[in-house]
Short mmCIF file of C-alpha atoms and ligand atoms in Angstrom, two decimals:
data_model
loop_
_atom_site.label_atom_id
_atom_site.label_comp_id
_atom_site.label_asym_id
_atom_site.label_seq_id
_atom_site.Cartn_x
_atom_site.Cartn_y
_atom_site.Cartn_z
CA MET A 1 76.92 47.41 141.01
CA LYS A 2 78.97 45.46 138.06
CA ILE A 3 76.39 43.41 135.39
CA LYS A 4 77.22 41.17 132.55
CA ALA A 5 76.07 42.63 128.92
CA ILE A 6 76.75 42.60 125.38
CA GLY A 7 77.85 45.87 123.26
CA ALA A 8 79.44 47.61 121.01
CA LEU A 9 82.48 49.54 121.02
CA SER A 10 81.97 51.49 117.69
CA ALA A 11 79.94 51.79 114.86
CA THR A 12 81.53 49.11 113.04
CA GLN A 13 82.87 46.42 115.51
CA PRO A 14 80.98 43.68 116.24
CA LEU A 15 78.88 43.00 119.90
CA GLU A 16 81.11 41.63 122.24
CA ALA A 17 80.64 40.75 126.13
CA MET A 18 81.25 43.86 128.58
CA GLU A 19 80.78 44.60 132.06
CA ILE A 20 78.55 47.77 133.02
CA SER A 21 77.18 49.26 136.15
CA ARG A 22 73.71 50.24 137.09
CA ARG A 23 73.11 52.57 139.91
CA GLU A 24 71.26 51.52 143.46
CA PRO A 25 67.71 51.56 143.01
CA GLY A 26 66.05 54.98 144.18
CA PRO A 27 63.25 55.62 146.22
CA HIS A 28 60.74 55.48 143.24
CA ASP A 29 62.95 53.02 141.27
CA VAL A 30 62.42 49.39 140.59
CA GLN A 31 65.65 46.86 140.16
CA ILE A 32 64.96 44.10 137.48
CA GLU A 33 66.80 40.80 136.94
CA ILE A 34 66.17 40.38 133.12
CA ALA A 35 64.83 37.13 131.97
CA TYR A 36 64.45 38.02 127.93
CA CYS A 37 65.38 40.88 125.80
CA GLY A 38 63.90 40.30 122.42
CA VAL A 39 65.73 41.77 119.33
CA CYS A 40 64.55 44.78 117.47
CA HIS A 41 65.75 46.02 114.04
CA SER A 42 66.04 49.67 115.69
CA ASP A 43 68.72 47.78 117.59
CA ILE A 44 70.86 47.42 114.53
CA HIS A 45 70.37 50.60 113.22
CA GLN A 46 71.20 51.98 116.52
CA VAL A 47 74.29 49.91 117.31
CA ARG A 48 76.09 50.81 113.58
CA SER A 49 75.04 54.60 114.26
CA GLU A 50 72.30 54.46 111.29
CA TRP A 51 70.51 57.23 112.24
CA ALA A 52 73.53 59.25 113.41
CA GLY A 53 74.16 60.18 117.03
CA THR A 54 74.97 57.06 118.68
CA LEU A 55 76.76 56.96 121.94
CA TYR A 56 79.30 53.73 122.84
CA PRO A 57 80.02 51.66 124.42
CA CYS A 58 76.40 50.86 122.93
CA VAL A 59 74.41 48.68 124.73
CA PRO A 60 71.18 47.90 123.15
CA GLY A 61 67.89 46.21 123.53
CA HIS A 62 64.38 47.78 125.08
CA GLU A 63 62.06 44.42 124.84
CA ILE A 64 62.73 43.37 128.53
CA VAL A 65 61.10 41.28 130.91
CA GLY A 66 62.12 39.70 134.06
CA ARG A 67 61.33 39.70 137.63
CA VAL A 68 61.52 42.50 140.27
CA THR A 69 64.43 41.65 142.53
CA ALA A 70 64.28 45.14 144.45
CA THR A 71 62.14 48.30 144.92
CA GLY A 72 62.70 51.73 146.52
CA GLU A 73 61.03 53.02 149.70
CA HIS A 74 58.10 54.55 147.46
CA VAL A 75 57.40 52.38 145.21
CA GLN A 76 53.64 51.31 145.08
CA ARG A 77 52.87 49.03 142.70
CA TYR A 78 55.80 46.76 142.46
CA ARG A 79 56.86 44.07 144.70
CA PRO A 80 60.22 41.77 144.64
CA GLY A 81 59.27 38.64 142.76
CA ASP A 82 56.43 40.42 140.38
CA LEU A 83 56.66 40.20 136.62
CA VAL A 84 57.37 42.73 134.53
CA GLY A 85 58.54 44.69 131.56
CA VAL A 86 60.15 47.62 130.15
CA GLY A 87 59.85 48.99 126.69
CA CYS A 88 61.66 51.66 124.91
CA ILE A 89 60.94 54.64 127.65
CA VAL A 90 62.58 54.74 131.23
CA ASP A 91 62.27 58.54 131.68
CA SER A 92 60.07 61.34 130.64
CA CYS A 93 60.13 65.20 132.24
CA LYS A 94 56.75 63.65 133.52
CA GLN A 95 54.91 67.48 133.49
CA CYS A 96 54.37 68.13 129.74
CA GLU A 97 50.66 67.73 127.73
CA GLU A 98 52.14 64.49 126.32
CA CYS A 99 53.26 63.23 130.20
CA GLU A 100 50.13 64.21 131.77
CA GLU A 101 48.26 62.26 128.87
CA GLY A 102 50.14 59.16 129.10
CA LEU A 103 51.88 59.86 126.05
CA GLU A 104 55.19 60.01 127.15
CA ASN A 105 56.74 58.59 123.84
CA TYR A 106 55.86 62.16 122.61
CA CYS A 107 57.42 64.12 125.21
CA ASP A 108 60.36 66.24 124.19
CA ASN A 109 62.52 65.15 127.05
CA MET A 110 61.75 61.41 126.86
CA VAL A 111 64.74 58.95 127.83
CA GLY A 112 65.42 55.89 125.72
CA THR A 113 66.05 52.81 127.24
CA TYR A 114 69.67 53.09 125.21
CA ASN A 115 71.17 55.92 124.04
CA GLY A 116 69.54 58.47 126.35
CA PRO A 117 70.85 60.95 128.40
CA THR A 118 71.35 59.89 132.20
CA ALA A 119 73.59 61.11 135.31
CA ASP A 120 74.39 57.43 135.52
CA ALA A 121 77.47 56.05 133.89
CA PRO A 122 78.60 56.57 131.40
CA GLY A 123 76.35 59.44 130.70
CA HIS A 124 74.05 57.82 128.31
CA THR A 125 71.33 54.80 128.73
CA LEU A 126 72.20 51.36 128.42
CA GLY A 127 69.44 48.73 127.49
CA GLY A 128 68.20 45.12 127.91
CA TYR A 129 71.34 42.85 126.43
CA SER A 130 72.44 43.04 130.02
CA ARG A 131 71.58 40.98 132.97
CA GLN A 132 69.77 43.71 135.40
CA ILE A 133 68.03 47.32 134.93
CA VAL A 134 67.13 49.63 137.50
CA VAL A 135 64.20 51.99 136.20
CA HIS A 136 61.82 54.24 137.50
CA GLU A 137 58.37 52.32 138.25
CA ARG A 138 55.95 54.89 136.12
CA TYR A 139 58.13 53.57 132.93
CA VAL A 140 57.71 49.59 134.12
CA LEU A 141 54.70 47.55 133.25
CA ARG A 142 52.84 44.32 134.42
CA ILE A 143 52.87 40.85 132.78
CA SER A 144 49.93 38.62 133.42
CA HIS A 145 50.73 36.00 130.84
CA PRO A 146 51.86 32.68 132.10
CA GLU A 147 55.41 32.84 133.01
CA GLU A 148 56.14 29.79 130.29
CA GLN A 149 55.21 32.17 127.76
CA LEU A 150 57.70 35.04 129.17
CA ALA A 151 60.22 35.27 126.39
CA ALA A 152 57.68 35.33 123.42
CA VAL A 153 56.22 38.24 125.62
CA ALA A 154 59.33 40.46 125.50
CA PRO A 155 58.47 41.57 121.82
CA LEU A 156 55.21 43.11 122.90
CA LEU A 157 57.23 45.96 124.67
CA CYS A 158 58.39 47.34 121.36
CA ALA A 159 56.88 45.42 118.28
CA GLY A 160 53.57 44.88 120.03
CA ILE A 161 52.96 48.33 121.24
CA THR A 162 54.54 50.11 118.14
CA THR A 163 51.52 48.42 115.95
CA TRP A 164 48.97 48.40 118.84
CA SER A 165 49.19 52.20 119.42
CA PRO A 166 48.35 53.32 115.60
CA LEU A 167 45.79 50.60 114.35
CA ARG A 168 44.03 51.84 117.77
CA HIS A 169 44.62 55.65 117.07
CA TRP A 170 43.20 55.23 113.34
CA GLY A 171 40.22 53.16 114.99
CA VAL A 172 40.94 49.53 113.05
CA GLY A 173 38.10 47.08 114.39
CA PRO A 174 35.22 44.94 112.60
CA GLY A 175 34.60 45.99 109.21
CA LYS A 176 37.82 47.95 108.20
CA LYS A 177 40.23 46.61 105.84
CA VAL A 178 43.85 46.68 106.95
CA GLY A 179 46.91 46.51 105.10
CA VAL A 180 50.12 45.81 106.93
CA VAL A 181 53.44 46.03 105.24
CA GLY A 182 56.86 43.91 105.94
CA ILE A 183 56.17 41.19 107.57
CA GLY A 184 59.12 40.86 110.38
CA GLY A 185 58.66 41.70 113.98
CA LEU A 186 56.66 44.08 113.78
CA GLY A 187 54.97 43.20 110.76
CA HIS A 188 53.83 39.90 112.52
CA MET A 189 52.72 41.81 115.61
CA GLY A 190 50.34 43.72 113.37
CA ILE A 191 48.96 40.79 112.17
CA LYS A 192 48.42 39.37 115.20
CA LEU A 193 46.58 42.56 116.80
CA ALA A 194 44.67 44.03 113.87
CA HIS A 195 42.88 40.61 113.42
CA ALA A 196 42.30 40.00 117.35
CA LEU A 197 40.90 43.62 116.77
CA GLY A 198 38.45 42.00 114.38
CA ALA A 199 39.92 43.83 110.96
CA HIS A 200 39.98 42.50 107.39
CA VAL A 201 43.51 42.29 107.48
CA VAL A 202 45.88 41.79 104.53
CA ALA A 203 49.65 41.09 104.67
CA PHE A 204 52.06 42.58 102.19
CA THR A 205 55.31 40.87 101.63
CA THR A 206 58.58 40.85 99.47
CA SER A 207 58.89 37.09 100.35
CA GLU A 208 56.83 34.51 98.38
CA SER A 209 57.82 32.10 101.49
CA LYS A 210 56.17 34.10 104.36
CA ARG A 211 52.58 33.31 102.05
CA GLU A 212 51.28 30.88 104.09
CA ALA A 213 53.26 31.74 107.30
CA ALA A 214 51.31 35.54 107.08
CA LYS A 215 48.17 33.51 106.88
CA ALA A 216 48.75 31.41 109.92
CA LEU A 217 49.80 34.79 112.02
CA GLY A 218 46.14 35.96 111.23
CA ALA A 219 46.17 37.57 107.72
CA ASP A 220 42.78 37.37 105.69
CA GLU A 221 44.75 37.60 102.29
CA VAL A 222 48.61 37.97 101.68
CA VAL A 223 49.68 39.88 98.44
CA ILE A 224 53.19 39.88 97.29
CA SER A 225 54.08 43.46 96.74
CA ARG A 226 56.63 42.49 94.03
CA SER A 227 53.34 41.47 92.13
CA PRO A 228 51.42 44.24 90.28
CA GLU A 229 48.91 42.25 89.41
CA GLU A 230 48.75 41.00 92.79
CA MET A 231 48.62 45.16 93.98
CA GLN A 232 46.43 45.99 91.27
CA ALA A 233 43.29 43.70 92.81
CA HIS A 234 43.38 45.65 96.05
CA ARG A 235 43.02 49.52 94.10
CA LYS A 236 41.24 52.29 96.52
CA SER A 237 40.07 49.61 98.96
CA PHE A 238 42.33 50.03 102.16
CA ASP A 239 40.73 52.04 105.27
CA PHE A 240 44.01 52.01 106.80
CA ILE A 241 47.91 50.41 106.24
CA LEU A 242 50.27 49.87 108.67
CA ASN A 243 54.33 49.97 106.83
CA THR A 244 56.86 48.45 109.28
CA VAL A 245 59.36 48.32 106.40
CA ALA A 246 62.92 48.83 107.45
CA ALA A 247 64.43 50.21 104.19
CA PRO A 248 63.78 53.00 101.37
CA HIS A 249 61.07 52.04 98.95
CA ASN A 250 58.35 53.35 96.55
CA LEU A 251 55.48 54.03 98.58
CA ASP A 252 52.95 55.19 95.82
CA ILE A 253 52.41 51.25 95.13
CA PHE A 254 50.73 51.29 98.69
CA THR A 255 48.93 54.92 98.86
CA VAL A 256 46.91 53.94 95.28
CA LEU A 257 45.39 51.06 97.46
CA LEU A 258 44.05 53.24 100.10
CA LYS A 259 40.16 54.29 99.89
CA ARG A 260 39.09 57.91 99.92
CA ASP A 261 40.57 59.19 103.08
CA GLY A 262 42.32 56.34 104.08
CA THR A 263 45.92 56.68 105.86
CA MET A 264 48.91 54.88 105.55
CA THR A 265 51.05 54.96 108.67
CA LEU A 266 54.62 54.55 108.79
CA VAL A 267 56.44 52.95 111.80
CA GLY A 268 59.48 51.89 109.73
CA ALA A 269 62.56 54.16 110.04
CA PRO A 270 64.89 53.43 107.17
CA ALA A 271 68.57 55.07 107.65
CA THR A 272 68.11 56.96 104.46
CA PRO A 273 64.58 58.78 103.23
CA HIS A 274 62.15 57.09 100.79
CA ASP A 275 61.55 58.83 97.35
CA SER A 276 58.71 61.79 97.89
CA PRO A 277 55.26 60.28 97.14
CA GLU A 278 53.15 61.08 94.02
CA VAL A 279 51.13 63.95 95.38
CA PHE A 280 48.53 63.26 93.25
CA ASN A 281 48.07 59.98 94.92
CA LEU A 282 46.90 61.81 97.86
CA ILE A 283 45.03 64.81 96.77
CA MET A 284 43.07 63.10 94.65
CA LYS A 285 41.35 60.78 97.23
CA ARG A 286 42.35 63.16 100.17
CA ARG A 287 44.55 60.57 101.38
CA ALA A 288 46.88 61.05 104.03
CA ILE A 289 50.58 59.60 104.90
CA ALA A 290 51.46 59.76 108.40
CA GLY A 291 54.24 58.42 111.43
CA SER A 292 53.84 57.08 114.71
CA MET A 293 56.33 56.16 117.26
CA ILE A 294 55.95 53.21 119.90
CA GLY A 295 53.12 54.26 122.29
CA GLY A 296 52.87 55.40 125.97
CA ILE A 297 52.64 53.59 129.02
CA PRO A 298 49.27 53.18 130.01
CA GLU A 299 48.51 52.21 126.34
CA THR A 300 51.14 49.58 126.49
CA GLN A 301 50.12 48.45 129.55
CA GLU A 302 46.41 48.22 127.94
CA MET A 303 48.08 45.95 124.84
CA LEU A 304 49.68 43.85 127.46
CA ASP A 305 46.69 42.98 129.26
CA PHE A 306 44.69 42.88 125.78
CA CYS A 307 47.40 40.12 125.17
CA ALA A 308 47.66 38.43 127.81
CA GLU A 309 43.49 37.60 128.08
CA HIS A 310 43.39 37.00 124.09
CA GLY A 311 46.53 34.60 124.53
CA ILE A 312 48.37 36.78 122.10
CA VAL A 313 52.30 36.48 122.09
CA ALA A 314 54.84 36.99 119.48
CA ASP A 315 56.16 34.00 117.42
CA ILE A 316 60.15 33.82 118.69
CA GLU A 317 63.32 32.13 117.69
CA GLN A 318 65.18 32.02 121.13
CA ILE A 319 68.54 32.74 120.67
CA ARG A 320 72.19 32.61 123.09
CA ALA A 321 74.02 35.68 123.53
CA ASP A 322 76.85 34.63 122.02
CA GLN A 323 74.82 34.05 118.69
CA ILE A 324 73.70 37.80 118.07
CA ASN A 325 76.01 39.20 115.45
CA GLU A 326 74.74 36.07 113.57
CA ALA A 327 71.05 37.17 114.31
CA TYR A 328 71.81 40.60 113.04
CA GLU A 329 72.78 39.20 109.82
CA ARG A 330 69.90 37.04 109.61
CA MET A 331 67.59 39.69 110.37
CA LEU A 332 68.88 41.92 107.63
CA LYS A 333 68.32 39.49 105.26
CA GLY A 334 64.60 39.18 106.58
CA ASP A 335 65.27 35.66 107.53
CA VAL A 336 63.62 35.65 111.15
CA HIS A 337 60.46 34.43 112.27
CA TYR A 338 59.60 36.47 113.56
CA ARG A 339 61.56 37.94 116.45
CA PHE A 340 64.99 36.59 117.84
CA VAL A 341 65.05 37.18 121.61
CA ILE A 342 68.20 36.62 123.84
CA ASP A 343 68.44 34.10 126.89
CA ASN A 344 69.92 36.70 129.11
CA ALA A 345 70.90 33.55 131.28
CA THR A 346 73.25 32.85 128.91
CA LEU A 347 75.07 36.01 129.20
P1 LIG B 1 62.42 43.11 110.57
O1 LIG B 1 61.98 42.42 111.79
O2 LIG B 1 63.98 43.34 109.95
O3 LIG B 1 61.46 43.18 109.62
C1 LIG B 1 61.19 44.37 108.51
C2 LIG B 1 60.40 43.78 107.49
O4 LIG B 1 60.46 44.71 106.53
C3 LIG B 1 61.44 42.63 106.43
O5 LIG B 1 61.31 41.33 107.40
C4 LIG B 1 61.18 42.52 105.39
O6 LIG B 1 59.57 41.74 105.12
C5 LIG B 1 60.39 44.08 105.23
N1 LIG B 1 61.72 44.32 104.19
C6 LIG B 1 62.67 44.77 105.07
N2 LIG B 1 63.64 45.42 103.92
C7 LIG B 1 63.03 45.36 103.00
C8 LIG B 1 62.79 45.91 101.18
N3 LIG B 1 64.49 46.66 101.07
N4 LIG B 1 62.23 46.06 100.69
C9 LIG B 1 60.80 45.58 100.98
N5 LIG B 1 60.88 45.17 102.58
C10 LIG B 1 61.52 45.07 103.05
O7 LIG B 1 62.51 44.75 111.73
P2 LIG B 1 61.38 45.05 112.77
O8 LIG B 1 62.36 45.02 114.14
O9 LIG B 1 59.88 45.12 112.23
O10 LIG B 1 61.53 46.77 112.39
C11 LIG B 1 61.38 47.32 111.26
C12 LIG B 1 61.34 49.02 111.25
O11 LIG B 1 60.46 49.93 112.34
C13 LIG B 1 62.67 49.32 111.25
O12 LIG B 1 63.14 50.48 110.89
C14 LIG B 1 62.93 49.96 113.13
O13 LIG B 1 63.88 50.77 113.03
C15 LIG B 1 61.73 50.35 113.38
N6 LIG B 1 60.76 50.82 114.40
C16 LIG B 1 59.97 51.93 114.53
C17 LIG B 1 59.36 52.04 115.65
C18 LIG B 1 58.39 52.97 115.91
O14 LIG B 1 58.36 53.68 117.01
N7 LIG B 1 58.11 53.90 114.67
C19 LIG B 1 59.59 51.02 117.01
C20 LIG B 1 60.53 49.81 116.53
C21 LIG B 1 61.00 49.58 115.07
P3 LIG B 1 58.91 40.89 103.90
O15 LIG B 1 59.70 39.98 104.22
O16 LIG B 1 57.60 40.23 104.38
O17 LIG B 1 59.25 41.88 102.80
ZN1 LIG B 2 62.28 48.51 118.86
#
């Protein structure tokens, strides 16, 4: 089946319209007509081969929402017409300890929604900047938000779960002081979710223009991380910091803000490494720097249900498919409030 898509033919070419093929649904597959797809900074890293190993053509997109159009004979949980989502994972081994625990994101054989190994043409997975996708039902999520919010639900499938999973894992809730560094797609969801979980939330931004906006997202305080005075006022006070910045930067200015036993978790995945942090800042107060990757399928469903119950969606700017290259340039300048979402009907 031929499907309209946008993708890149090489690391140095802009994205362009193309046709791709999708498999017919197998017994456990769900076929989805994609309504909207969010634009993640990871899409840019991948399209431009900044992490190396990108296979072309590259059709990015892992914040997918739409409606089921067909299901395989063994599919139990979905029926045509259902509103569903697909995030960053479309397959895994289904047998290892991680898969058994519902942490498919840490399976050694996890297959990403794009650039992952597959028997389907062209030999690697192609993502959500396309009209349709076929996915094993295990990796399909149910959406219970009202349909009119569907475009703003799309970013929950990556930005939402990538911030939810560490916030939950490190016990963020009432009585905890939590920092969120970088107010982009991930960061703005981190603020909304940490606030909804009952924490005291401090947003760290390099952009003075986001100071008021971060409060509207749910931050109790906003700190301009370029200001040593503003940073100094928060020394040794945080239980947890979630760092979403997409570029290498000085981690020490944040580790010194952690309390004894506090943790800063990195989810930003820059193309080049950060400078090594000053170990004495860690040793002296038993502080930790950790990492976290997206989230498992059950916790993604838990996050979507929590967001539906609490009326949480992303703040988005909807774009046509032919605006994607311009959207990438704006995202690289930090000029997005706070997630671009493609209207896939314009493909
Ligand atoms: P984004 O929307 O571009 O936001 C990143 C934010 O980081 C920017 O808005 C900016 O916030 C801040 N920033 C960017 N460059 C900076 C610099 N040089 N110095 C200081 N701050 C800077 O990106 P995103 O989609 O949220 O993704 C963020 C990162 O997470 C990317 O590297 C992405 O690949 C990665 N990611 C990781 C996972 C995972 O599983 N771990 C999942 C998804 C994405 P301010 O203007 O507020 O400073
Ligand atoms: Zn992503």
